[in-house]
PDB file of C-alpha atoms in Angstrom:
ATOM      1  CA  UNK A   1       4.116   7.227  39.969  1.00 47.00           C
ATOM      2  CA  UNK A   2       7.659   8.777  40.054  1.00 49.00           C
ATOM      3  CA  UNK A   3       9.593  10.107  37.731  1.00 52.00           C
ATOM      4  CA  UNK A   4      12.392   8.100  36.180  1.00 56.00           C
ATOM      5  CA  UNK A   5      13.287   4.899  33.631  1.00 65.00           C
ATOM      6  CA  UNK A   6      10.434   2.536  34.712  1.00 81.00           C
ATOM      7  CA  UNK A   7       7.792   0.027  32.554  1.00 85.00           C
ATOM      8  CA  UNK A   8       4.464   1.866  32.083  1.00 84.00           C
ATOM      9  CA  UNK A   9       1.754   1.236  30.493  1.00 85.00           C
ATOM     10  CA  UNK A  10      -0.291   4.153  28.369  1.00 84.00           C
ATOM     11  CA  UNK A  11      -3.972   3.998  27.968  1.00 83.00           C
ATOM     12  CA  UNK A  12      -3.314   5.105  23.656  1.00 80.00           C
ATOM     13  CA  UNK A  13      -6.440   5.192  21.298  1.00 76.00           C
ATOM     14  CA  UNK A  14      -5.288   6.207  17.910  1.00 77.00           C
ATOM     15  CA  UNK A  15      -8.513   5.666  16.799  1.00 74.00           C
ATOM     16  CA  UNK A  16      -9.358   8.891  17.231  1.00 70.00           C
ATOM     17  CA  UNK A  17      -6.576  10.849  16.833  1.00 74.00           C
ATOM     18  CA  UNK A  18      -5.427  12.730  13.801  1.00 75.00           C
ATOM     19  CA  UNK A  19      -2.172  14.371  12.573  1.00 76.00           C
ATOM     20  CA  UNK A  20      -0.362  17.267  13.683  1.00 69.00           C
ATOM     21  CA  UNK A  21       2.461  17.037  11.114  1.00 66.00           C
ATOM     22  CA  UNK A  22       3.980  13.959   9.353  1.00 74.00           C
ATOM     23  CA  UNK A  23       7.115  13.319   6.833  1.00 78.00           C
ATOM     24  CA  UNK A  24       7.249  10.231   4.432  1.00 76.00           C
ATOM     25  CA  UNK A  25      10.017   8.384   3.131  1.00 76.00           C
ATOM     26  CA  UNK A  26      10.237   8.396  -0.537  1.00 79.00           C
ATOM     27  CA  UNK A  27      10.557   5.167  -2.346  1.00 83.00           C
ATOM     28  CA  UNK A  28      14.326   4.739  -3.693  1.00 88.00           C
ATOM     29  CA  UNK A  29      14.767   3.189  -6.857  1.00 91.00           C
ATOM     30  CA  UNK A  30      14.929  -0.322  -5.723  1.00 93.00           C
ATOM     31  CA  UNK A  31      11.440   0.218  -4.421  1.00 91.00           C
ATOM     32  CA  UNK A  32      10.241   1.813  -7.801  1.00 94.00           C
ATOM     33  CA  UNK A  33      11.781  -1.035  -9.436  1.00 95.00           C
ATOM     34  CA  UNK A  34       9.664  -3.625  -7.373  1.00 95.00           C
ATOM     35  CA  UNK A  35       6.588  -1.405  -7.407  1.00 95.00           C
ATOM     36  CA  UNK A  36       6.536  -1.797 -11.439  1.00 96.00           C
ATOM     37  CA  UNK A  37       7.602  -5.658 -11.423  1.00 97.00           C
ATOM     38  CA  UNK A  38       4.248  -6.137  -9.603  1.00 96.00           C
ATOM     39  CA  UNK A  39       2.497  -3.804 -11.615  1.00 96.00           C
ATOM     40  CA  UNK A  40       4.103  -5.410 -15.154  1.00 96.00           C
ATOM     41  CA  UNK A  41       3.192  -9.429 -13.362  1.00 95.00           C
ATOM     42  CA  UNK A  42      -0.346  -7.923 -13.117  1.00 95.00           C
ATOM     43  CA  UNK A  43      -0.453  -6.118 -16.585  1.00 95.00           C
ATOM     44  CA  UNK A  44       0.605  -9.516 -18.004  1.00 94.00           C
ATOM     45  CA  UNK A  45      -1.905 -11.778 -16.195  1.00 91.00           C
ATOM     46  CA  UNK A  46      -4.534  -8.993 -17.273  1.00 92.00           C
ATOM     47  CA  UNK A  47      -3.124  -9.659 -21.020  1.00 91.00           C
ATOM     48  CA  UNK A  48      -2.885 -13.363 -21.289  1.00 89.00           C
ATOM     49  CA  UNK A  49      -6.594 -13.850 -19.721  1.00 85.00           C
ATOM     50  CA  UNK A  50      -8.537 -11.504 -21.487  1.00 84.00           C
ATOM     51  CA  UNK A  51      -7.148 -12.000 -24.965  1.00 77.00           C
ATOM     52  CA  UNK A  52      -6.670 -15.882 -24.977  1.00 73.00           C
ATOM     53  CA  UNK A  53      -8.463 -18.670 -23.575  1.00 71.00           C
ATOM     54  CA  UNK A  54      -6.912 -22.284 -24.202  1.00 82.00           C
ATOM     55  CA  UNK A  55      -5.221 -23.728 -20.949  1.00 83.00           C
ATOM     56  CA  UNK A  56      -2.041 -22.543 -21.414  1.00 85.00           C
ATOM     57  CA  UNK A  57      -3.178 -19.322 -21.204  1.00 85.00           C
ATOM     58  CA  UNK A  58      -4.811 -19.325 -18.382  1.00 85.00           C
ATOM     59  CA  UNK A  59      -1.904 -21.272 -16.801  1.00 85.00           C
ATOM     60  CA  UNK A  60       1.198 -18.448 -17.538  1.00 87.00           C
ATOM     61  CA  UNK A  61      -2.055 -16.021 -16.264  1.00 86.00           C
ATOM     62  CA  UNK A  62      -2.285 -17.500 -12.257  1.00 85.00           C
ATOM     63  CA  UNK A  63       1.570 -18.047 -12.095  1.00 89.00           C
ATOM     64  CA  UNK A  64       1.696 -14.235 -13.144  1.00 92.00           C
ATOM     65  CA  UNK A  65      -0.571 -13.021 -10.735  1.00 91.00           C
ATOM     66  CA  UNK A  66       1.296 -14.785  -8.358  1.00 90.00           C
ATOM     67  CA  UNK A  67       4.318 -12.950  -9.239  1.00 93.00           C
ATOM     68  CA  UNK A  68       2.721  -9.973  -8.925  1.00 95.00           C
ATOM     69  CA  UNK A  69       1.732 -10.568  -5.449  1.00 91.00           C
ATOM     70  CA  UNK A  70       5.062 -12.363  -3.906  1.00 93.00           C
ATOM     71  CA  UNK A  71       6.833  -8.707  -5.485  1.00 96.00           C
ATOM     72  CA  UNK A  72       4.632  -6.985  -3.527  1.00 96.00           C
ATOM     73  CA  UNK A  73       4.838  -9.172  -0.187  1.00 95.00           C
ATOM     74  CA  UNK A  74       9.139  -9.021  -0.675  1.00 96.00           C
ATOM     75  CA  UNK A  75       8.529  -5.135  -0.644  1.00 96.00           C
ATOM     76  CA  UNK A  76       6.145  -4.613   1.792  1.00 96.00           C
ATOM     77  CA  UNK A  77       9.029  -7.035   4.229  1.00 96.00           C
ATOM     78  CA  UNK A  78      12.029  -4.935   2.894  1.00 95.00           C
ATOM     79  CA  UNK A  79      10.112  -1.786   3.879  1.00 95.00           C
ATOM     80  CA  UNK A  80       8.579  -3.343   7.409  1.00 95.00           C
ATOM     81  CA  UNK A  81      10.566  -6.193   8.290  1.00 96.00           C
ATOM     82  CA  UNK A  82       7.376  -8.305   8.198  1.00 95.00           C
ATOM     83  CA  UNK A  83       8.810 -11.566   9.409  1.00 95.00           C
ATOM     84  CA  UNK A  84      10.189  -9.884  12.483  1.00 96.00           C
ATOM     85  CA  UNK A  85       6.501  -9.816  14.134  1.00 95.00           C
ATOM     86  CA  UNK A  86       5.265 -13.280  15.797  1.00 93.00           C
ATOM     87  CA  UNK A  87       2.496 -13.151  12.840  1.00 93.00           C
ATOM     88  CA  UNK A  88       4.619 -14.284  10.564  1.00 92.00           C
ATOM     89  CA  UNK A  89       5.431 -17.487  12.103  1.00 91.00           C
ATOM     90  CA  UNK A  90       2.139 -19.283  12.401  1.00 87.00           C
ATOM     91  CA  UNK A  91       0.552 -17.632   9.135  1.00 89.00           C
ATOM     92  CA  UNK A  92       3.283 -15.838   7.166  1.00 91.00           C
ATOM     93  CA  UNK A  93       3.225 -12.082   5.709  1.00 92.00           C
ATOM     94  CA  UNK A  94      -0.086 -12.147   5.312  1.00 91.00           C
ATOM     95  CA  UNK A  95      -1.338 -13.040   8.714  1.00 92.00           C
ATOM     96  CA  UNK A  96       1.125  -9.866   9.429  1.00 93.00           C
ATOM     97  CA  UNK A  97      -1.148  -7.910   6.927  1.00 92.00           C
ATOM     98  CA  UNK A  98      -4.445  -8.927   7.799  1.00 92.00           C
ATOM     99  CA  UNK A  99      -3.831  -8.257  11.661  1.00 92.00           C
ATOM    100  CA  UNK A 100      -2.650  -4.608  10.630  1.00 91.00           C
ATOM    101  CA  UNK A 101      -5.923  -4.153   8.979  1.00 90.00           C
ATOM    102  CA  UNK A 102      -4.834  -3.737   5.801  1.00 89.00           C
ATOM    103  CA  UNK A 103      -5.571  -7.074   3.662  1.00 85.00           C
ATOM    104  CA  UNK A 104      -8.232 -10.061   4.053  1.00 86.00           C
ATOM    105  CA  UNK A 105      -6.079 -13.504   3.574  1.00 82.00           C
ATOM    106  CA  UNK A 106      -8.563 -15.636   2.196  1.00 81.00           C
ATOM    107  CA  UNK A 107      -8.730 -15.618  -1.418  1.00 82.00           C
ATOM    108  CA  UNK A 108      -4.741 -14.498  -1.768  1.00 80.00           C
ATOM    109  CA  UNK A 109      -3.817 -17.914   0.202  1.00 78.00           C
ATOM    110  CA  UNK A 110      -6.817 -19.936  -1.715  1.00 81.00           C
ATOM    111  CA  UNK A 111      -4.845 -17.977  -5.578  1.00 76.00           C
ATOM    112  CA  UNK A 112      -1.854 -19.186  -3.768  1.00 76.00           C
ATOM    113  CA  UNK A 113      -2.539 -22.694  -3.157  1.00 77.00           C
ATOM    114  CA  UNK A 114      -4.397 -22.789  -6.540  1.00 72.00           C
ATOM    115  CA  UNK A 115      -0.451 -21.361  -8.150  1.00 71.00           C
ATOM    116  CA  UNK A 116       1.049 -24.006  -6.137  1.00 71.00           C
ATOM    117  CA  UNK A 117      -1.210 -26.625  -7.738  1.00 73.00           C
ATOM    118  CA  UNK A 118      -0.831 -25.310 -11.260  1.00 72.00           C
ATOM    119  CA  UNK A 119       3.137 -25.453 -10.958  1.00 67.00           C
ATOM    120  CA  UNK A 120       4.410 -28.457  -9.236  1.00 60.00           C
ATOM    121  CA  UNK A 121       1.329 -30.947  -9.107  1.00 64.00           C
ATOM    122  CA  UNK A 122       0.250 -30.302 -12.604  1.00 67.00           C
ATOM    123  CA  UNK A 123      -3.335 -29.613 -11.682  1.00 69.00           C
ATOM    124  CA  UNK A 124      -5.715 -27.789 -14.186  1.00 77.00           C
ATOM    125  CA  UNK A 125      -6.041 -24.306 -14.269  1.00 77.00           C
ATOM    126  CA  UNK A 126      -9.483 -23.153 -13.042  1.00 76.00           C
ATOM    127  CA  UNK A 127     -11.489 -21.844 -16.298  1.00 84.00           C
ATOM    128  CA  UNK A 128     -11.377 -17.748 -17.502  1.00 83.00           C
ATOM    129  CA  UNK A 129     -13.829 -16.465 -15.400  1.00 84.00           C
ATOM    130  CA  UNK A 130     -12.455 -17.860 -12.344  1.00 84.00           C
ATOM    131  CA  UNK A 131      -9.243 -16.576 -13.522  1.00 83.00           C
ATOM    132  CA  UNK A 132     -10.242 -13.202 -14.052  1.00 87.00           C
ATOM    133  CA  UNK A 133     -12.049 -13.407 -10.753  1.00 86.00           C
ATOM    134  CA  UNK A 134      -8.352 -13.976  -8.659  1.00 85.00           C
ATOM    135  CA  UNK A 135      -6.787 -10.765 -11.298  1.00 89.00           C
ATOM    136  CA  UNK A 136      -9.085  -8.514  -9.597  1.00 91.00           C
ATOM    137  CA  UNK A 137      -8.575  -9.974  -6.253  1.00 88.00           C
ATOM    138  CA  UNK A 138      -4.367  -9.359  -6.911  1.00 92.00           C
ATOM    139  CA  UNK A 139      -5.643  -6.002  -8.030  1.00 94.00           C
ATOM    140  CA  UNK A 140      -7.417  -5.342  -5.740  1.00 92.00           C
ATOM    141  CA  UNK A 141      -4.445  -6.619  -3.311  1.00 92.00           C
ATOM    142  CA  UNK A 142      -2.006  -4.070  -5.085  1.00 95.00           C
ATOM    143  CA  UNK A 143      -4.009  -0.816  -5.003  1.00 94.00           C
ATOM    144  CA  UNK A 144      -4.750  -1.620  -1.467  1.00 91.00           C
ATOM    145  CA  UNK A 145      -1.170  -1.902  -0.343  1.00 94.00           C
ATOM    146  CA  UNK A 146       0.205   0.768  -2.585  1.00 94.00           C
ATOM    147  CA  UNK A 147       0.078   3.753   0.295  1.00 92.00           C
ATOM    148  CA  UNK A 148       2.515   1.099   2.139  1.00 93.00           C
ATOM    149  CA  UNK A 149       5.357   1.517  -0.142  1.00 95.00           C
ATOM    150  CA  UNK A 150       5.738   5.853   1.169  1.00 92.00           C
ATOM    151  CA  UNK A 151       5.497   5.275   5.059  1.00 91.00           C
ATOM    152  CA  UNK A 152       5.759   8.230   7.749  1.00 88.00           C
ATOM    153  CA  UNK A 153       9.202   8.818   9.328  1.00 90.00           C
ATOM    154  CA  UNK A 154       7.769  10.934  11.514  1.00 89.00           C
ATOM    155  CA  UNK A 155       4.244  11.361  12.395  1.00 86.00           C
ATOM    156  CA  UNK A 156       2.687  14.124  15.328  1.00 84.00           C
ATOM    157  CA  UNK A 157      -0.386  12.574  16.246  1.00 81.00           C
ATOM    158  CA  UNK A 158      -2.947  14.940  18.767  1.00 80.00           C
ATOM    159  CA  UNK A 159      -4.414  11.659  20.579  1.00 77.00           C
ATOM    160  CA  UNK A 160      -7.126  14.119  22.816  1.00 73.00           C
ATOM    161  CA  UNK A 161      -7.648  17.539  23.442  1.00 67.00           C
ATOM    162  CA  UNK A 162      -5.043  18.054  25.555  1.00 72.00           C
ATOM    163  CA  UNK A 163      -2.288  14.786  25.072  1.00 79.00           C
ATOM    164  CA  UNK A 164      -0.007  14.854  22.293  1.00 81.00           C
ATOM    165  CA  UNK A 165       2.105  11.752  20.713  1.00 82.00           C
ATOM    166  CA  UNK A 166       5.507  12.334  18.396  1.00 87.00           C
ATOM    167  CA  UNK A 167       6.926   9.226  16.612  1.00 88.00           C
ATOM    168  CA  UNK A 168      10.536   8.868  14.403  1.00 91.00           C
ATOM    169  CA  UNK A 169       9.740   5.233  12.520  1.00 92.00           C
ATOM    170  CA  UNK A 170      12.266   3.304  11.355  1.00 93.00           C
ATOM    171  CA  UNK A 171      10.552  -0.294  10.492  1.00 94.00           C
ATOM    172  CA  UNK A 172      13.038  -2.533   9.279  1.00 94.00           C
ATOM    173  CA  UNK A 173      14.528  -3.567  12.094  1.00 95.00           C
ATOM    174  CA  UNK A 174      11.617  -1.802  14.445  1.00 93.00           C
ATOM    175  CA  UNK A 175      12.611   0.989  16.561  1.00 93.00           C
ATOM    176  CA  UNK A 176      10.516   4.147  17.546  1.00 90.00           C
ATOM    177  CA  UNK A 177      11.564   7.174  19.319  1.00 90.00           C
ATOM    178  CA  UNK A 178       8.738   8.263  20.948  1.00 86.00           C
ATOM    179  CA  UNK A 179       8.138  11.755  22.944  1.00 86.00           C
ATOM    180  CA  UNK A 180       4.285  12.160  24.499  1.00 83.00           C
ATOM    181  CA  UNK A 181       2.647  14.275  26.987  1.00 82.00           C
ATOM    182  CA  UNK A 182      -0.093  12.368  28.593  1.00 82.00           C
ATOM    183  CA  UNK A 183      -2.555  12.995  31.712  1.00 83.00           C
ATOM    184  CA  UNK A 184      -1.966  11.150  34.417  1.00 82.00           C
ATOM    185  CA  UNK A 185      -5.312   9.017  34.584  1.00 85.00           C
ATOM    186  CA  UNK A 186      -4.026   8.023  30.942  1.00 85.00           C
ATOM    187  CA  UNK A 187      -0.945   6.351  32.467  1.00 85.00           C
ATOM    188  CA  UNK A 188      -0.246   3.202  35.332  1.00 86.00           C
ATOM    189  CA  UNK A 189       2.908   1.759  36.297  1.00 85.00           C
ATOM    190  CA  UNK A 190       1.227  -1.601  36.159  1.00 88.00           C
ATOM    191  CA  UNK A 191      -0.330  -3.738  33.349  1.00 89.00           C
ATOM    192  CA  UNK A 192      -3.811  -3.222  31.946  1.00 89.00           C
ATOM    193  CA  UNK A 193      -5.711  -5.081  29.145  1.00 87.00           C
ATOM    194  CA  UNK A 194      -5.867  -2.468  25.948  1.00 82.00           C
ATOM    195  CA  UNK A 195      -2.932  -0.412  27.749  1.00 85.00           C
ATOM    196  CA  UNK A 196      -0.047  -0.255  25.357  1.00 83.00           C
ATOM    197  CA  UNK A 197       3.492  -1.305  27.492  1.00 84.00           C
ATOM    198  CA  UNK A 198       6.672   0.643  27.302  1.00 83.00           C
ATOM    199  CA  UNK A 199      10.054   1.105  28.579  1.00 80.00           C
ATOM    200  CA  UNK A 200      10.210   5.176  29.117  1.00 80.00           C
ATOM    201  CA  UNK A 201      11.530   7.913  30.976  1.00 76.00           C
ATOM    202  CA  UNK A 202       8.621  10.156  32.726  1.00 74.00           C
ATOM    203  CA  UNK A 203       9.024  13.115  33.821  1.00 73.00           C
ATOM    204  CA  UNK A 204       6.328  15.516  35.134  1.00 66.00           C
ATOM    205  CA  UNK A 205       5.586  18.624  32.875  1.00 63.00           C
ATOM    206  CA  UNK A 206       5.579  22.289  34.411  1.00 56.00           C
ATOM    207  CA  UNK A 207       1.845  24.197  33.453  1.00 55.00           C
ATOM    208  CA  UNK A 208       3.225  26.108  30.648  1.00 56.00           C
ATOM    209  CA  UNK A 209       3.781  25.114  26.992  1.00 54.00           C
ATOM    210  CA  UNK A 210       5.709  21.936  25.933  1.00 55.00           C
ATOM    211  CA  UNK A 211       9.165  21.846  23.722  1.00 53.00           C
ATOM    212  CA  UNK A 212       8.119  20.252  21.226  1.00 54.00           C
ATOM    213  CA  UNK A 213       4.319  20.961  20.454  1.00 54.00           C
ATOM    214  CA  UNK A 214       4.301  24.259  21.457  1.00 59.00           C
ATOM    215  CA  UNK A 215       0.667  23.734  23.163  1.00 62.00           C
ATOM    216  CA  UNK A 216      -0.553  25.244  26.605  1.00 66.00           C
ATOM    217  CA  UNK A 217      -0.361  22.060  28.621  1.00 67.00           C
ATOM    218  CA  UNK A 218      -2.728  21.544  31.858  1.00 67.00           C
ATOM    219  CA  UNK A 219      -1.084  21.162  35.208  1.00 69.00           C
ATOM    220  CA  UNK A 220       0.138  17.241  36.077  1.00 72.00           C
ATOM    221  CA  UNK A 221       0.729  16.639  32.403  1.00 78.00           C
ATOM    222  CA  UNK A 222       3.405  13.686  31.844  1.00 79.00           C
ATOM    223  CA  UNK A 223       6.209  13.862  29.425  1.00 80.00           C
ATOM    224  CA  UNK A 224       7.521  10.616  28.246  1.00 79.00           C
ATOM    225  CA  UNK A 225      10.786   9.909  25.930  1.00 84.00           C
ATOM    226  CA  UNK A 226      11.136   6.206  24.865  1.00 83.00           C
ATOM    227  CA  UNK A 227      12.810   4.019  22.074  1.00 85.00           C
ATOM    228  CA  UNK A 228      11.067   1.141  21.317  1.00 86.00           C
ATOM    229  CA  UNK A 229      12.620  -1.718  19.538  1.00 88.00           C
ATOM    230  CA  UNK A 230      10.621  -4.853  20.337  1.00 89.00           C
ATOM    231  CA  UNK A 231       8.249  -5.688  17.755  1.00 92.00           C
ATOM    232  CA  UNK A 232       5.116  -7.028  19.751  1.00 89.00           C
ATOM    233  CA  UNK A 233       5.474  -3.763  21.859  1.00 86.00           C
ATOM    234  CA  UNK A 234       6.291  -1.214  18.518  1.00 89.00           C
ATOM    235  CA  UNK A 235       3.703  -2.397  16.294  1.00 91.00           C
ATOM    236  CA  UNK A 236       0.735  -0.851  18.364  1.00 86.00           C
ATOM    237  CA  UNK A 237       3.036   2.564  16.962  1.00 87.00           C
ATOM    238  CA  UNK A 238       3.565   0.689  13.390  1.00 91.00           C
ATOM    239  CA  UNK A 239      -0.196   0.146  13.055  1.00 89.00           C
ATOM    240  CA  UNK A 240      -1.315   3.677  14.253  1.00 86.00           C
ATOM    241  CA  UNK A 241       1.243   5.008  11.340  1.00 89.00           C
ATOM    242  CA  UNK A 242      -0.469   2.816   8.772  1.00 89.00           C
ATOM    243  CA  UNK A 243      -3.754   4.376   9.571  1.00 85.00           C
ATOM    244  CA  UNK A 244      -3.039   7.288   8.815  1.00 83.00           C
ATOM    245  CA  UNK A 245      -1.042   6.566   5.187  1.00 83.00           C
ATOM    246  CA  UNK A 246      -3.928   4.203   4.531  1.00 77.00           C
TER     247      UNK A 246
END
């Protein structure tokens, strides 16, 4: 392993690391806007279904729940770019959800199909209780994804004892700077199931303290620098930042 531009791969488990220091981006008033559309589409559904009952009702109550959750899916992809991963082709932003770990699909594509019926095939609305049943599964689907709207910009994550991980997000396109100091048995210039792949710059690490942690470093330690801009190789980084808003 020498030091230079080169494909590596790094053996990363963010699964037990925690943060160092973060900063989140704000939400600008575009997002705000779109965070209370949802929130009003919900508040609406929540009105129509527990203070009427004749079909009607129940009707303007699933197409509103629906609007609540395509406002949320239309932020969540101006904020992440969620058509930009290969997720989103075979099962659509909410395949790209549910592989993050943040949603599970199943009743939000069965309340979608159920909309879709409602609208343009003029099928008849499931009865209240059912009803009420999908306005606490968009609830449920709002509260959950809320944390999503503020994501890091930049997150210093202590992966072990003695390896340390600093990442500048931007998600919309994708593209991570990336700065690490790794041990060598952590790192292979070939692939390696689990191993996360990047295009990097390593250089080896004098003992001494780092420049950007600050932290007594053991001899052999690796420094990387790397900007990564393909999806299927950033979102190992994307999903590690969600974790830790989550």
């Amino acid at each position: 392993m020498t030091a230079g531009t080169n494909t590596y791969w790094l053996a990363v488990d963010f699964d037990e690391s925690f943060i160092d220091g973060s900063s989140q981006y704000g939400m600008d008033s575009e997002g705000l806007a779109l965070k209370r559309r949802a929130d009003s589409s919900l508040a609406h559904a929540e009105y129509r279904l527990s203070n009427h009952s004749v079909e009607y009702d129940r009707i303007d109550g699933i197409l509103a729940l629906k609007r609540a959750m395509q406002t949320r899916l239309e932020h969540l992809d101006k904020i992440y770019g969620l058509r930009q991963y290969p997720q989103s082709k075979a099962g659509g932003w909410l395949a790209v959800l549910e592989s993050w770990g943040v949603i599970r699909r199943r009743m939000l594509q069965r309340m979608n199909r159920l909309r879709n019926a409602v609208e343009h095939d003029g099928a008849e609305p499931p009865g209240k209780e059912e009803c009420e049943d999908y306005c606490e599964v968009v609830w449920w689907f709002l509260r959950s994804t809320t944390s999503l709207l503020s994501p890091f910009e930049e997150l210093s994550l202590v992966l072990r004892s003695d390896e340390f991980c600093w990442l500048k997000l931007q998600f919309n396109p994708v593209r991570i700077e990336l700065r690490a100091h790794m041990l060598p048995e952590n790192i292979c210039d070939s692939e390696l199931p689990g191993w996360c792949k990047v295009e990097t710059i390593l250089t080896h690490t004098p003992p001494g303290r780092d420049r950007y942690f600050f932290q007594p470093l053991p001899p052999g330690t690796c420094e990387f620098e790397a900007n990564i801009s393909d999806p299927v190789v950033a979102e190992v980084f994307v999903k590690a930042s969600l974790a830790h808003v989550m």
